[in-house]
Backbone as CSV, one residue per row, in Angstrom:
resi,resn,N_x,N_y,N_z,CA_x,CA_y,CA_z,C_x,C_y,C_z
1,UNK,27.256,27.704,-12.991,27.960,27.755,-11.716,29.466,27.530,-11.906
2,UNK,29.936,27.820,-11.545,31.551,27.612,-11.393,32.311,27.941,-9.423
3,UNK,33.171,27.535,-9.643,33.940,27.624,-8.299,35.196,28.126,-8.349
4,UNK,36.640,28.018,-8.922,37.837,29.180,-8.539,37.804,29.516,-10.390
5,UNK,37.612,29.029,-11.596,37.369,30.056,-12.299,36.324,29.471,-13.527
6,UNK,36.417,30.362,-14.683,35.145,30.396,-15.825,36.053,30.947,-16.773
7,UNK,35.684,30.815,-18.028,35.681,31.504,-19.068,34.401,31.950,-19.963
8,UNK,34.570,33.351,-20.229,33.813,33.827,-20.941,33.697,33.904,-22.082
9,UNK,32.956,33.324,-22.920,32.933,33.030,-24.290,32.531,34.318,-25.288
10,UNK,33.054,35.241,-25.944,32.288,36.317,-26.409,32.795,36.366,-28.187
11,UNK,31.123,36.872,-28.709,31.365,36.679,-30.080,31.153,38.297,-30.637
12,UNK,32.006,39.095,-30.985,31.537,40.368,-31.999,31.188,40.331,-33.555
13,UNK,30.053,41.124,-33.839,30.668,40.769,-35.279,31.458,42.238,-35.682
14,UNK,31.969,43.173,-35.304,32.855,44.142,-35.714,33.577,44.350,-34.276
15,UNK,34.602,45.303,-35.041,35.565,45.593,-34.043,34.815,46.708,-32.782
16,UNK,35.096,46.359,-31.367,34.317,47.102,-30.855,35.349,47.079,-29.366
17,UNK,35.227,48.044,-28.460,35.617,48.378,-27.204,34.498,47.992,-26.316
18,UNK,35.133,47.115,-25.465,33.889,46.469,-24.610,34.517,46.350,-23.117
19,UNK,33.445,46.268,-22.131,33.987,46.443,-20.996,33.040,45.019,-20.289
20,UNK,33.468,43.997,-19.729,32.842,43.226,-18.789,33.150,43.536,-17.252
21,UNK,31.763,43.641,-16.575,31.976,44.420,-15.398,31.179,42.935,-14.650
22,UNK,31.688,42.481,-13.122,30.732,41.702,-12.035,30.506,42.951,-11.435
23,UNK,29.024,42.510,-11.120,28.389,43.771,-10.180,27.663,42.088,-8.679
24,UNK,27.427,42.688,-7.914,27.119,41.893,-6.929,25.124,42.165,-7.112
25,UNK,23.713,41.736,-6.495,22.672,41.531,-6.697,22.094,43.120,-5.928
26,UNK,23.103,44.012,-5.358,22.379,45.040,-5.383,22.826,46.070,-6.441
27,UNK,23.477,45.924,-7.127,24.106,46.383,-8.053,25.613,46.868,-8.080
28,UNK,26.135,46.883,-6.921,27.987,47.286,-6.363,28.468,46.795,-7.766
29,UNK,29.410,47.365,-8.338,30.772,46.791,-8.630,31.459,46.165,-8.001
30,UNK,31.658,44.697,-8.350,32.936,44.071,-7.615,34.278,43.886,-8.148
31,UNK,34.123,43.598,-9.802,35.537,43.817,-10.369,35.352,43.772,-11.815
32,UNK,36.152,44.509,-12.552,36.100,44.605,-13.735,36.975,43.640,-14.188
33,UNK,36.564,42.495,-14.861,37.055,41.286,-15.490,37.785,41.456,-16.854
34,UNK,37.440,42.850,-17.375,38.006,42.717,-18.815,37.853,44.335,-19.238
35,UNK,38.634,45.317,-19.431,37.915,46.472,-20.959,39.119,47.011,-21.588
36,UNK,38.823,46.630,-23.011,39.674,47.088,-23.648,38.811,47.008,-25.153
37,UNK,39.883,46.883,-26.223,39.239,47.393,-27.449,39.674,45.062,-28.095
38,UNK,38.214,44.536,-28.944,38.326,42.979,-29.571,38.050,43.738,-30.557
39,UNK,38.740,42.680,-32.005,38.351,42.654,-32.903,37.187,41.986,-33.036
40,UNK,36.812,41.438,-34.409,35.437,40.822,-34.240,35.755,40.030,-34.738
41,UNK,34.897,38.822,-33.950,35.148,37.128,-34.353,35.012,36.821,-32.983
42,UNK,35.322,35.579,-32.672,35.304,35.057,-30.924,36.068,35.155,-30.373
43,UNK,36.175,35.456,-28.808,37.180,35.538,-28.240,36.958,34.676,-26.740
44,UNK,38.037,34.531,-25.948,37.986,33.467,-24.557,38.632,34.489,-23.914
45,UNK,38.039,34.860,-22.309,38.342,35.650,-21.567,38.024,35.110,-20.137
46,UNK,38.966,34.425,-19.976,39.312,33.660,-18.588,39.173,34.540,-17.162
47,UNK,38.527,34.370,-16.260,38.201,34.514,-14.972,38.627,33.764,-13.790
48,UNK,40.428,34.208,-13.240,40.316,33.047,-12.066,39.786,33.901,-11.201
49,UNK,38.914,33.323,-10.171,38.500,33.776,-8.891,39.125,34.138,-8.451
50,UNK,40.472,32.869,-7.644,41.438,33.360,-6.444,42.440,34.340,-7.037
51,UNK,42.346,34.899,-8.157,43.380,35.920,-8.579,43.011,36.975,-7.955
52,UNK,41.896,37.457,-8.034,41.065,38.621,-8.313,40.083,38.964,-6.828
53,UNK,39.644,37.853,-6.450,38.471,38.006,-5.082,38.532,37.194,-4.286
54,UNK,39.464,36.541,-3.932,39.249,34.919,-3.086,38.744,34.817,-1.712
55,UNK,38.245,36.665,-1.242,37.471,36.108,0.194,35.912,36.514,-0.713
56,UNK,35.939,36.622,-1.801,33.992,36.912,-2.222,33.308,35.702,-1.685
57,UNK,31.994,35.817,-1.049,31.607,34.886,-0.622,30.545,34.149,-2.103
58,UNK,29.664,32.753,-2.280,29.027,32.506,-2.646,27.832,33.284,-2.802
59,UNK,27.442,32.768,-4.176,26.127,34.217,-4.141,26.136,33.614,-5.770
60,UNK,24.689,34.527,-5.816,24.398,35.180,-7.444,25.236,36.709,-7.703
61,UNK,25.919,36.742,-9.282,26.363,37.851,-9.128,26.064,38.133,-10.919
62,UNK,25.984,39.303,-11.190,25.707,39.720,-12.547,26.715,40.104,-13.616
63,UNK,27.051,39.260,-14.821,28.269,40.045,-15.105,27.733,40.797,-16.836
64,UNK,28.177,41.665,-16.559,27.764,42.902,-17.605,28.704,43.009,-18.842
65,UNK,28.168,42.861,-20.108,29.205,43.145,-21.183,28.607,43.962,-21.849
66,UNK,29.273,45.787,-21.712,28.899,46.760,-22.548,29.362,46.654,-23.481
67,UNK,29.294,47.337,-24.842,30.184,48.010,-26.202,29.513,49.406,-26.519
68,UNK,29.868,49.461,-27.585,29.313,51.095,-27.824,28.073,50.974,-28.096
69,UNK,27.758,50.172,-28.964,26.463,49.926,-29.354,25.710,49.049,-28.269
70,UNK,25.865,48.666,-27.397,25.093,47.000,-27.293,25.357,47.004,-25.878
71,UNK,24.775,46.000,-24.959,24.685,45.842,-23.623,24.128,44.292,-23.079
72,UNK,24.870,43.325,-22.757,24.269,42.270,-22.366,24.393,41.802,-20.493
73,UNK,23.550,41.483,-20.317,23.617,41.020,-18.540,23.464,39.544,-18.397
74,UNK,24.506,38.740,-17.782,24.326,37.315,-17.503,24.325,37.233,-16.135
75,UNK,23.436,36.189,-15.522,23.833,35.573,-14.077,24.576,34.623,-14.121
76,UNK,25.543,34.850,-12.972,26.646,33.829,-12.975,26.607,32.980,-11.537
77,UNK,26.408,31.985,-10.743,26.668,31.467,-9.684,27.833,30.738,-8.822
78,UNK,27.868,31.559,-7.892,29.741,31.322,-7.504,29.602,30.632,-6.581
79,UNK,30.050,29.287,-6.354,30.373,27.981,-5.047,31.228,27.917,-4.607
80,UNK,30.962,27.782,-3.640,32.626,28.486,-2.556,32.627,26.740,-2.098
C-alpha cells in the first residue's frame, strides 16, 4: 500500500527496453510510470502520485512491467 508515492524496485539481468504501465482493475490505462531503454543490474524508479494523478481515487490498481522478452503484473494499493 502506499499513499502520495512508491518506488519501484527493478532488477534486469541484461540490457533491455521496458515499459511500466498502471492499468486500473478493468484493465484502462491510467499512466505510464516509466519506458525507456535500463541497463542491467538494479534500478529505483520513483512514483509520486500527486505529480502524475492526484484526483485518482483509492482502489486496487495493476502495474505492468513489459521488456522484450518478459512480462510481469503486480498489485499495488492506493490510500487516499
Amino acid at each position: 500500500p502506499f499513499r502520495e508515492s512508491t518506488t519501484f524496485n527493478i532488477r534486469l539481468p541484461r540490457h533491455d527496453r521496458i515499459a511500466l504501465v498502471m492499468y486500473d482493475l478493468l484493465g484502462r490505462e491510467v499512466t505510464r510510470i516509466y519506458e525507456g531503454q535500463l541497463t542491467a543490474g538494479e534500478h529505483r524508479i520513483p512514483f509520486a502520485i500527486q505529480l502524475y494523478l492526484k484526483d485518482l481515487p483509492s482502489g486496487i490498481y495493476l502495474v505492468r512491467m513489459m521488456g522484450e522478452r518478459f512480462s510481469q503484473t503486480i498489485k499495488i494499493n492506493l490510500l487516499r
